[in-house]
Coordinates of C-alpha atoms in Angstrom, one line a residue:
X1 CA -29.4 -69.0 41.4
X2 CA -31.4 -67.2 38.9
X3 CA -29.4 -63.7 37.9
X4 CA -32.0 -61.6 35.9
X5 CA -30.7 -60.1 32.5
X6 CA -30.8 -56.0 32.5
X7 CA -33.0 -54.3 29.9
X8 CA -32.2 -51.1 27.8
X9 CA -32.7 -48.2 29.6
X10 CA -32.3 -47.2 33.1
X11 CA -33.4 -49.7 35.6
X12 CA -34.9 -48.5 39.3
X13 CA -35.5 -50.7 42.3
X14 CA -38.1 -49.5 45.2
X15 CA -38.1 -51.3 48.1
X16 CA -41.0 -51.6 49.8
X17 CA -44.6 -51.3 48.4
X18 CA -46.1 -48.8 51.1
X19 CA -47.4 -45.3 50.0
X20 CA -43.7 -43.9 50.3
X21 CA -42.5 -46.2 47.8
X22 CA -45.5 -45.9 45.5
X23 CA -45.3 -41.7 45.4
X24 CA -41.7 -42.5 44.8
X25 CA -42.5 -44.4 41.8
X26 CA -45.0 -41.9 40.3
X27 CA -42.9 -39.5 40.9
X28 CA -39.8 -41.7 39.1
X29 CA -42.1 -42.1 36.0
X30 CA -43.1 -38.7 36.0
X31 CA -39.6 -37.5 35.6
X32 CA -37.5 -40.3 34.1
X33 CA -37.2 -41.3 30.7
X34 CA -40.2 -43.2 29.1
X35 CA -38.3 -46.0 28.7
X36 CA -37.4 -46.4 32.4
X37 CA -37.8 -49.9 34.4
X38 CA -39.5 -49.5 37.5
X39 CA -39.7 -52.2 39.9
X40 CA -41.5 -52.4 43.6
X41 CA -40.6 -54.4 45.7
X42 CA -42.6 -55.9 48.6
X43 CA -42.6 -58.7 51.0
X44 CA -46.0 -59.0 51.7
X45 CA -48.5 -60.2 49.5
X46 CA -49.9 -56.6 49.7
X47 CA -49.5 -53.4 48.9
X48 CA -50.1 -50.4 51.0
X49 CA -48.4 -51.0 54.1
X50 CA -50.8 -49.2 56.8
X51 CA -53.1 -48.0 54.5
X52 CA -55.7 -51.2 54.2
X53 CA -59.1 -50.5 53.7
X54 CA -61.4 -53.5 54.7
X55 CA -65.4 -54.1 55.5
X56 CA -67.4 -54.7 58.8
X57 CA -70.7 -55.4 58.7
X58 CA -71.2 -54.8 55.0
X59 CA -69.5 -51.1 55.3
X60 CA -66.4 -50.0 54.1
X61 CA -63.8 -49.0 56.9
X62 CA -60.1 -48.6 57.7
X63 CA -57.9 -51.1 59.5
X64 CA -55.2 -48.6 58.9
X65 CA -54.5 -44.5 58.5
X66 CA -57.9 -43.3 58.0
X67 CA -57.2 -39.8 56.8
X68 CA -54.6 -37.1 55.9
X69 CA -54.1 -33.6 56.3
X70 CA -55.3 -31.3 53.4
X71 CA -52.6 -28.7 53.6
X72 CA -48.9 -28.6 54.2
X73 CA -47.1 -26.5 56.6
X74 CA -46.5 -23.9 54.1
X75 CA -50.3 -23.4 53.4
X76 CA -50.6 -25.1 50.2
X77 CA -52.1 -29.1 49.7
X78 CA -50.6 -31.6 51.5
X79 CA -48.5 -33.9 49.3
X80 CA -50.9 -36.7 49.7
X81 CA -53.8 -34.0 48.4
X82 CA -51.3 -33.5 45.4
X83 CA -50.6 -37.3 44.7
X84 CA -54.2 -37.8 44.9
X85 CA -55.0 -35.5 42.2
X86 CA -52.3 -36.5 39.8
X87 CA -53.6 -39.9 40.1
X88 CA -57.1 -38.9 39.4
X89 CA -58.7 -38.9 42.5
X90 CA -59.6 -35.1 43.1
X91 CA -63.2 -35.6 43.2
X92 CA -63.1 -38.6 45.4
X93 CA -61.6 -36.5 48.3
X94 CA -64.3 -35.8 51.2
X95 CA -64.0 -34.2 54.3
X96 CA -65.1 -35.0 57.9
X97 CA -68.5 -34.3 59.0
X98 CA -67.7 -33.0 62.4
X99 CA -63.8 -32.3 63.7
X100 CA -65.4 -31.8 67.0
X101 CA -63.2 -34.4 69.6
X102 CA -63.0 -34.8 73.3
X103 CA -60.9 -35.9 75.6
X104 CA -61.2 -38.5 78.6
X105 CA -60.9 -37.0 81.5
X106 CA -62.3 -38.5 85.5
X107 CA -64.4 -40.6 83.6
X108 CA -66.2 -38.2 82.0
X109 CA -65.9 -36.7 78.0
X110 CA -65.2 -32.9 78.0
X111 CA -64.7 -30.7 74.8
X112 CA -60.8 -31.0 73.7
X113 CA -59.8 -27.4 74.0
X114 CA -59.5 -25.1 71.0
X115 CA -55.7 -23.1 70.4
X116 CA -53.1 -25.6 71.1
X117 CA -50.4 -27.2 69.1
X118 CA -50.6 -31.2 69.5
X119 CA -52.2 -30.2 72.8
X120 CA -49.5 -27.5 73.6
X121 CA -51.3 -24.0 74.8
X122 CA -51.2 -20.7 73.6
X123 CA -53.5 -19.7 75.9
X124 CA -53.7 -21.5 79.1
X125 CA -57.3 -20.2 79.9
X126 CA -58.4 -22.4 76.8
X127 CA -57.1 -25.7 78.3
X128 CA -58.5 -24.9 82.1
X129 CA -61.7 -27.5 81.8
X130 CA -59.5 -30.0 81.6
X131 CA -55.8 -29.3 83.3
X132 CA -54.4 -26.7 85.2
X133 CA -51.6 -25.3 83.7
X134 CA -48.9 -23.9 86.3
X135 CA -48.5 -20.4 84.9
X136 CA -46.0 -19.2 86.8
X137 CA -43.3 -21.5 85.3
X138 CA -43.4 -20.2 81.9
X139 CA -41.5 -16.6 82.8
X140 CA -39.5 -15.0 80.3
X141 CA -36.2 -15.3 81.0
X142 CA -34.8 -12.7 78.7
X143 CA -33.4 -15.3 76.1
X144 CA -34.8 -18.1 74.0
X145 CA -36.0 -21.5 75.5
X146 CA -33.9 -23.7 73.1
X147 CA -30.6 -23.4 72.1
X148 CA -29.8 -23.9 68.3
X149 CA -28.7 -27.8 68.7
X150 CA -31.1 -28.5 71.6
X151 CA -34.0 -31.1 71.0
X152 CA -35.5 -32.1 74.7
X153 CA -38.1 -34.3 74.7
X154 CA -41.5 -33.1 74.3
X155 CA -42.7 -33.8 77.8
X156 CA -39.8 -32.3 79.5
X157 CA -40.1 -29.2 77.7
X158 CA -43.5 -28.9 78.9
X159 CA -43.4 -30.1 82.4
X160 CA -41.0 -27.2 82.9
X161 CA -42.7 -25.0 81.5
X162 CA -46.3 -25.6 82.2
X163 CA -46.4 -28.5 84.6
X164 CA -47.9 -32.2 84.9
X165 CA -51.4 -31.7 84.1
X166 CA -50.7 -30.6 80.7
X167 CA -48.8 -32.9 79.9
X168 CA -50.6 -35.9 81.0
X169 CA -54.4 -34.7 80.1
X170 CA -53.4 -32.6 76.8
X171 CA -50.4 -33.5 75.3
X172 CA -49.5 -37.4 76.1
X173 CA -52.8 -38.4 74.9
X174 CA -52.6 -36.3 71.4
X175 CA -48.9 -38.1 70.7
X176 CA -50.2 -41.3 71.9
X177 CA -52.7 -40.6 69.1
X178 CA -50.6 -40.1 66.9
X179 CA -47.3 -42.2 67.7
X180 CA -48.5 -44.3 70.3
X181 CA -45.3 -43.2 71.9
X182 CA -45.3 -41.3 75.4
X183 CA -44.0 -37.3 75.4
X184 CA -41.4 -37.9 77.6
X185 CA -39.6 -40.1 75.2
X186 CA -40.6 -38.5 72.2
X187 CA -38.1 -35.8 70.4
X188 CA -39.6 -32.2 70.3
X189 CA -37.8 -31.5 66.8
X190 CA -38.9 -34.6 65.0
X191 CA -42.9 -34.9 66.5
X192 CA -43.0 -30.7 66.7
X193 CA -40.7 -29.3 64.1
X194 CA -42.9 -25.8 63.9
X195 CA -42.7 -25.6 67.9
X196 CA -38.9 -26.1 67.9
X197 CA -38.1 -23.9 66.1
X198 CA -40.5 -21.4 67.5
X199 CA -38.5 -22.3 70.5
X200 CA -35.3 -21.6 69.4
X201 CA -36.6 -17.9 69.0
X202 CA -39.1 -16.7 71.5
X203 CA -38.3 -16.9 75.6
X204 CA -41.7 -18.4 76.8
X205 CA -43.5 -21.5 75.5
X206 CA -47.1 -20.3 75.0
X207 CA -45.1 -17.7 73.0
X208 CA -43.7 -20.5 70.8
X209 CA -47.1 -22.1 70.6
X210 CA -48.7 -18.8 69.1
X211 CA -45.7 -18.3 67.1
X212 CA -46.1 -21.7 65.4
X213 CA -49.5 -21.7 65.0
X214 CA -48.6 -17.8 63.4
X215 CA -46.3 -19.7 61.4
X216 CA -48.6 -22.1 59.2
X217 CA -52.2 -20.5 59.2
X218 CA -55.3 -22.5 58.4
X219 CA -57.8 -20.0 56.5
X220 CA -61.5 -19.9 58.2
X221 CA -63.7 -23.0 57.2
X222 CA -60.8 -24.7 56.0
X223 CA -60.9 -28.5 56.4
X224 CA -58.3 -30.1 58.4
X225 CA -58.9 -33.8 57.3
X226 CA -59.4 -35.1 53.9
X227 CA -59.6 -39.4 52.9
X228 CA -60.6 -40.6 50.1
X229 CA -64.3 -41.8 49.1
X230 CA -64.4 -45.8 49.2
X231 CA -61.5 -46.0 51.1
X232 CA -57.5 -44.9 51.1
X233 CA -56.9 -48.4 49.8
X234 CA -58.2 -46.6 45.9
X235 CA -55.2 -44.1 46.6
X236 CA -52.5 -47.0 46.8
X237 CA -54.0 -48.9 44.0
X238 CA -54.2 -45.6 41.6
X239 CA -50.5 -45.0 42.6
X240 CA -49.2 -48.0 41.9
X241 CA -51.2 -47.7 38.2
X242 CA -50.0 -44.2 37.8
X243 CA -46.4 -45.4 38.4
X244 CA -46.7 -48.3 35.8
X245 CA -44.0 -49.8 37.6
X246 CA -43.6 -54.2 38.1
X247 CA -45.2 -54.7 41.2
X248 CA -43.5 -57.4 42.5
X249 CA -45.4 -58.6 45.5
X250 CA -44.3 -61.7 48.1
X251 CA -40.3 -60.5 47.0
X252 CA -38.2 -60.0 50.3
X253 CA -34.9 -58.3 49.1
X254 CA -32.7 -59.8 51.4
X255 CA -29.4 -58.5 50.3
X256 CA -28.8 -54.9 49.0
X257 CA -24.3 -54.6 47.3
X258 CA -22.7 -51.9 45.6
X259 CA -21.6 -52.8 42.2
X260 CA -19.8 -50.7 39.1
X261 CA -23.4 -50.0 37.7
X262 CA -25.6 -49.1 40.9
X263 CA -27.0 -52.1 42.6
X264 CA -27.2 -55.8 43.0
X265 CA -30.7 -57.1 45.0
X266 CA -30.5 -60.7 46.3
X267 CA -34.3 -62.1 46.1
X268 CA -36.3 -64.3 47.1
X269 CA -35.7 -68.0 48.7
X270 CA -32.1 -68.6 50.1
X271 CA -32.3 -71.7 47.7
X272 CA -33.3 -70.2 44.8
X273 CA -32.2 -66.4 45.1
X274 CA -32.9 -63.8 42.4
X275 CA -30.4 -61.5 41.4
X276 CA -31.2 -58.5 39.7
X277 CA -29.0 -55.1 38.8
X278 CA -30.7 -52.0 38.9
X279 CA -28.9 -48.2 37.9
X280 CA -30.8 -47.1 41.4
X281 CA -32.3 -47.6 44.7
X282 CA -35.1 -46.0 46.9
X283 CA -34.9 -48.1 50.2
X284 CA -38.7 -47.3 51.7
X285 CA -38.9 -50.2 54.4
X286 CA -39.3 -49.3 57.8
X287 CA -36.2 -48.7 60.1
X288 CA -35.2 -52.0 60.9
X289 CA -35.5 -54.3 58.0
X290 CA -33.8 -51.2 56.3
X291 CA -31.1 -51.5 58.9
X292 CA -30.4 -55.0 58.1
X293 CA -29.8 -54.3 54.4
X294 CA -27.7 -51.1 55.2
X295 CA -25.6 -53.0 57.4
X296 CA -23.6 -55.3 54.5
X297 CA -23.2 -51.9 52.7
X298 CA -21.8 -49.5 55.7
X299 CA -22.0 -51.1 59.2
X300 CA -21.8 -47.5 60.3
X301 CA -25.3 -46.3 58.3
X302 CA -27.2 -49.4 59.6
X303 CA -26.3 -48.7 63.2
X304 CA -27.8 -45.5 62.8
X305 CA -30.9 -46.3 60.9
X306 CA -31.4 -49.0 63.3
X307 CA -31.1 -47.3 66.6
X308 CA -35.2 -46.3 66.0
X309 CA -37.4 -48.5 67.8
X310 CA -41.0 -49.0 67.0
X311 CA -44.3 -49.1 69.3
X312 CA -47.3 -51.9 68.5
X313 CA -50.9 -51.5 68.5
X314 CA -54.3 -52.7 67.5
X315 CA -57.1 -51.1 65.8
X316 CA -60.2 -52.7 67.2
X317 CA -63.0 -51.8 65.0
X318 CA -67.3 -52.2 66.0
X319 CA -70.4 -52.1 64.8
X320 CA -73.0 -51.2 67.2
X321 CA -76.9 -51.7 66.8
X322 CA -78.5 -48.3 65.8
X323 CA -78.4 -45.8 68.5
X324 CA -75.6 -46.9 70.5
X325 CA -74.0 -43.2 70.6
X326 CA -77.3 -41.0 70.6
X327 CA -78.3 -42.7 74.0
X328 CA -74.8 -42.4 75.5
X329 CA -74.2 -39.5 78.2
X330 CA -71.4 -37.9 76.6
X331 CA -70.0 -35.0 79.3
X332 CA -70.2 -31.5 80.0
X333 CA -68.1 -28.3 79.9
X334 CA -68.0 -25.9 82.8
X335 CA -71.0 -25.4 84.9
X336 CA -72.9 -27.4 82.9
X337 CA -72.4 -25.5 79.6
X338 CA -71.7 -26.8 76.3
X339 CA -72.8 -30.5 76.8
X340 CA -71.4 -33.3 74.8
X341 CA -73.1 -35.8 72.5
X342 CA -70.8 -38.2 71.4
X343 CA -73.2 -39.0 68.4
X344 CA -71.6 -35.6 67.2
X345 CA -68.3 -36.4 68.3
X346 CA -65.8 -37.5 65.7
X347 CA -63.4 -39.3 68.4
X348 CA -62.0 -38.6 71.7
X349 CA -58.6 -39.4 73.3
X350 CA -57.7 -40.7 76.6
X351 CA -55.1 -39.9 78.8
X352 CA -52.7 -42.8 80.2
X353 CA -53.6 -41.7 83.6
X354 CA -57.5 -43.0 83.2
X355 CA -56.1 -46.5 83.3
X356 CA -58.1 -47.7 80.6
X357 CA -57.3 -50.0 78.1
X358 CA -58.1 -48.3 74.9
X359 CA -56.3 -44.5 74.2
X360 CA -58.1 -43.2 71.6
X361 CA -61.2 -44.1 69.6
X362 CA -62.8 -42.7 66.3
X363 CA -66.4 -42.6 65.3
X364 CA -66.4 -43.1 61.8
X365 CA -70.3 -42.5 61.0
X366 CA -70.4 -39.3 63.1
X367 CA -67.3 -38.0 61.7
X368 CA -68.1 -39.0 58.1
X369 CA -71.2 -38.3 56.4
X370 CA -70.7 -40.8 53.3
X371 CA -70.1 -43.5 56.0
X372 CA -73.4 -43.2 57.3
X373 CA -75.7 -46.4 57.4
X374 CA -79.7 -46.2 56.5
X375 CA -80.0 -48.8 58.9
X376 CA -78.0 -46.2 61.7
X377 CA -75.8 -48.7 62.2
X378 CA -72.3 -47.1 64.0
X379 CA -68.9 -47.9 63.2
X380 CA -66.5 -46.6 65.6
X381 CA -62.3 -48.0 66.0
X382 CA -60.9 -47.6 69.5
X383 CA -57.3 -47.9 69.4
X384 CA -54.8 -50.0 71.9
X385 CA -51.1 -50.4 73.0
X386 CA -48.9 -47.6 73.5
X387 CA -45.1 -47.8 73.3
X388 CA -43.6 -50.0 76.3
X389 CA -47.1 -52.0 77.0
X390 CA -46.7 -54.1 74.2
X391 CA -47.9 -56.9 76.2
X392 CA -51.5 -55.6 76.9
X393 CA -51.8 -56.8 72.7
X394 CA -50.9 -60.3 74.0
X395 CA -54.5 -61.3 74.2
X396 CA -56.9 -63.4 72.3
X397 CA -59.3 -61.0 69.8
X398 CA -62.0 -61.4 71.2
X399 CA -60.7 -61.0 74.3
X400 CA -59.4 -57.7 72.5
X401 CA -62.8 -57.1 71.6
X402 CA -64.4 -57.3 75.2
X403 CA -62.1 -55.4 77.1
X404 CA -62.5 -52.5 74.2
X405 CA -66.4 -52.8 74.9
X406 CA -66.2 -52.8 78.6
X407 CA -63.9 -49.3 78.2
X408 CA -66.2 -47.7 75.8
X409 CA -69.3 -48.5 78.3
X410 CA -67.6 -46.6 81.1
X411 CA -67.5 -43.6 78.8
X412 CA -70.4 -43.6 77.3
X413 CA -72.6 -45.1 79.4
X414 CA -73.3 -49.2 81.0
X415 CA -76.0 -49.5 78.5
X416 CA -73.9 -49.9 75.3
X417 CA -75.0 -52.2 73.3
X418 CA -72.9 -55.5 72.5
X419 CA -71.4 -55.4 68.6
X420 CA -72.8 -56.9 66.2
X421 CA -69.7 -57.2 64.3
X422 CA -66.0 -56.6 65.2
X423 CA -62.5 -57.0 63.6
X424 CA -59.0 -56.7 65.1
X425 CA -56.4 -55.7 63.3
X426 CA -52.5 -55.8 64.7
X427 CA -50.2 -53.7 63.8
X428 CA -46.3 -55.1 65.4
X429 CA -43.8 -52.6 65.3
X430 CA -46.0 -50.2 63.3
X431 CA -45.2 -46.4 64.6
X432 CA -41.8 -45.0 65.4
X433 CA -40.5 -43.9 68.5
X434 CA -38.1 -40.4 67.6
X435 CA -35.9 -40.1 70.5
X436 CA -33.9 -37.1 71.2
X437 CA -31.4 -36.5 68.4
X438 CA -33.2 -38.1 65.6
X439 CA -33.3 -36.0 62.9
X440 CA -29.5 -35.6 63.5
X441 CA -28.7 -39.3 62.9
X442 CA -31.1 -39.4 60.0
X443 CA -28.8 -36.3 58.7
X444 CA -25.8 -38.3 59.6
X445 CA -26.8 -41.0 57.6
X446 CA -28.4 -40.2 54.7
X447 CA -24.9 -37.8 54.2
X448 CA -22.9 -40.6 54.0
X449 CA -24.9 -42.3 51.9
X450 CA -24.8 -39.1 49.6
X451 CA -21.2 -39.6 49.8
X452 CA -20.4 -43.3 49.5
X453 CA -23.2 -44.8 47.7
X454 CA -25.4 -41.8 46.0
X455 CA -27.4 -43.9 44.2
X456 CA -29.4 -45.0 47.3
X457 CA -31.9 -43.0 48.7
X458 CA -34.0 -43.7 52.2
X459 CA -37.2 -42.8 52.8
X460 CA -40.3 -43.4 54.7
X461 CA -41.9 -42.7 58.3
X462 CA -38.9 -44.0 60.0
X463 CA -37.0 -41.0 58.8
X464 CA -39.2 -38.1 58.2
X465 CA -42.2 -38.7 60.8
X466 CA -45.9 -40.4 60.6
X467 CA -48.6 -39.6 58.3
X468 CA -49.6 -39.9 54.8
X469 CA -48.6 -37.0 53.4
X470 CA -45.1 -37.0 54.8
X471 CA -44.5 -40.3 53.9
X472 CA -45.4 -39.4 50.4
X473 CA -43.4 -36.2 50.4
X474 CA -40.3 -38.5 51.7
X475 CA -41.0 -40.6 49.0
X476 CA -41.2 -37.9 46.4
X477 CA -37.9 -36.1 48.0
X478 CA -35.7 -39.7 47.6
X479 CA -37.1 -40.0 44.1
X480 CA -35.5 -36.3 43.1
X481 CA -32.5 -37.7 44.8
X482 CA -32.4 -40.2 42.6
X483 CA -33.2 -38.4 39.2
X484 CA -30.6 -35.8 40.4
X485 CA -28.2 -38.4 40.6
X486 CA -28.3 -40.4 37.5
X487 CA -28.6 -36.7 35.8
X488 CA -31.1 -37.4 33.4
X489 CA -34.8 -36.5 32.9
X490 CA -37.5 -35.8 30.9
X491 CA -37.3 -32.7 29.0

């Protein structure tokens, strides 16, 4: 049993080596003393989590998160934007070509409808190409539709209100997107926060939609997407050099204790553990493994961290032979109007209800300029598995591979070329599943840690929702925690 000496100076452990747990190191060095010890921690023998950048057919592309939102609910940059700058990648930030996306519907790509929130209308004559919203549902009833403590799941709120169609053509398919999760299992308050609380205010939902959107205003020409020039990979490397912490890669911390000083991590092998004491801990591992640790601290905290489950799915990414989009049939709007190319598509989703294989899929040369091949080569990335079909992934890859092409040619067209390269990449328990009540036993928990054991901090997607920049600001928001604790800082 190797137990590791402390150093002078105060002596912080982050656990897990994903984007949250690298902005929480930046932003640990930032506002710690110099003479700080940092230290990630991470299983894997990589860092980054979900954010890998890799290559297919001599281009760069992403097996995980491909982009992040430029600006923050408030208006201002996102937090990933902000990271991204203060590790000196502000002029490596591009923007999408094209955010123009369509939607699956009868076998056919239409236009995804402009107004809504996460596929939620404001105005149901926007979404009537491709669902037919029952209108006379959403009366006012004289008083708000939520109560203060109520947080319905996303699809019942809507199926009330607006009926099936919209939630099965508009809204399931944007959160499967997004969570791979299904909107009548998903929490309203912890996928929706804006929309919830415009709900708790205004008596009919396409009143809380418009409120919402009201409520954090894009300007005109504003971007919506940002990633980062060479791959999102650069941002996880530049963070963990910004945070000059010991990266500490391949080191599963399997135990967590309370001791008289902070911590004490048990490491490594069970035959040849590592101690080491630390002042501090930021706990940025994913709900369960975080569970695990919490429950030899407080058996109380890890039952609630670990009641969050997790969906799978697989990123199956292409190259086609130049052409393979331009020649496709794309769909058309009403009467004819307004038809589709998918060349000048960036993506489109696809409703559970088509029965396909594949929900969503993302053509990275049309919606990025600087991914663009001489050669017209086209990269797209269809995505597969949504929460409770885990066992569609239980297939060979290039079985995988096939049954991704043979969906593709049905929407955009028989012709489609075979790939001339391809890469799976499996994601198991990757995306949380926020069920009613969420953010409440999130509250409940990190309040008792705040009580019982201050010096530990949680943070990550399993707590605060998906997406770079929220895991980054989670990150950032457990560091402050932390520096608030130990009451010192850099003056």
């Amino acid at each position: 049993m190797n137990d590791t000496t402390r150093d002078a100076g105060l002596r912080i452990a982050v656990v897990g080596g994903g984007i949250t747990g690298l902005a929480a190191a930046v932003r640990l060095r930032d506002r710690l003393p110099p003479d700080t010890t940092i230290t990630v921690y991470e299983q894997s023998g990589d860092l980054g989590g979900k954010l890998r950048t890799g290559s297919l057919a001599g281009s760069t592309v992403e097996f995980g998160a491909e982009a992040f939102l430029v600006r923050d609910p408030a208006g201002g940059n996102s937090a990933a934007v902000a990271l991204a700058r203060r590790v000196g990648l502000a002029d490596e930030l591009v923007n999408p070509a094209t955010g123009r996306a369509a939607l699956a519907i009868g076998g056919e790509l239409r236009p995804m409808p402009p107004g809504t929130l996460v596929g939620v209308p404001g105005n149901l004559e926007s979404v009537a190409t491709v669902a037919r919203p029952a209108a006379e549902r959403d009366r006012d009833g004289g008083g708000p539709l939520l109560g203060p403590d109520e947080d319905p799941t996303v699809g019942d709120l809507v199926r009330r209100r607006l009926g099936d169609e919209v939630v099965d053509r508009l809204v399931d398919p944007m959160l499967g997107g997004v969570y791979a999760g299904r909107a009548d299992e998903l929490s309203l308050a912890a996928t929706m926060p804006g929309l919830a609380r415009a709900a708790r205010t205004e008596p009919t939902l396409t009143g809380a939609v418009r409120a919402a959107l009201a409520a954090a205003p894009r300007p005109a020409g504003t971007p919506v997407f940002a990633t980062v020039r060479g791959g999102v990979s650069r941002l996880v490397a530049a963070a963990a050099e910004a945070s000059r912490a010991q990266i500490r890669l391949n080191a599963a911390v399997r135990e967590l204790a309370p001791v008289p000083t902070g911590w004490r991590l048990v490491i490594g092998p069970t035959r040849d553990p590592e101690l080491v004491e630390v002042d501090a801990v930021v706990l940025a591992l994913p709900a369960r493994p975080a569970a695990r640790l919490l429950a030899g601290v407080d058996v109380a905290i890890g039952a609630l961290v670990g009641r969050l489950d997790y969906a799978s799915v697989a990123l199956v990414s292409l190259a086609l032979p130049d052409g393979a989009l331009s020649a496709a049939p794309g769909g058309a709007g009403p009467a004819g109007a307004d038809r589709l190319v998918p060349a000048e598509l960036s993506g489109f989703l696809v409703p559970a209800t088509e029965g396909t294989l594949i929900k969503a899929a993302t053509f990275f040369t049309s919606k990025w300029a600087h991914l663009r091949r001489p050669d017209g080569t086209v990269l797209l990335r269809a995505s597969v598995g949504r929460y409770g079909e885990e066992h569609l992934l239980q297939r060979a890859d290039d079985e995988l591979i096939s049954a991704v092409h043979r969906d593709l040619a049905t929407l955009l067209g028989p012709d489609l070329p075979e790939p001339v390269a391809a890469h799976v990449q499996r994601w198991g328990g990757a995306l949380p599943q926020y069920a009613p009540g969420h953010l409440d036993r999130v509250g409940a928990a990190r309040a008792a840690l705040r009580t019982a054991h201050p010096r530990l901090a949680l943070a990550g997607a399993g707590y605060d929702g998906v997406g770079i920049p929220i895991c980054v600001r989670s990150g950032e928001t457990a560091a402050e925690e932390i520096i608030k604790v130990l009451g010192v800082s850099r003056t």
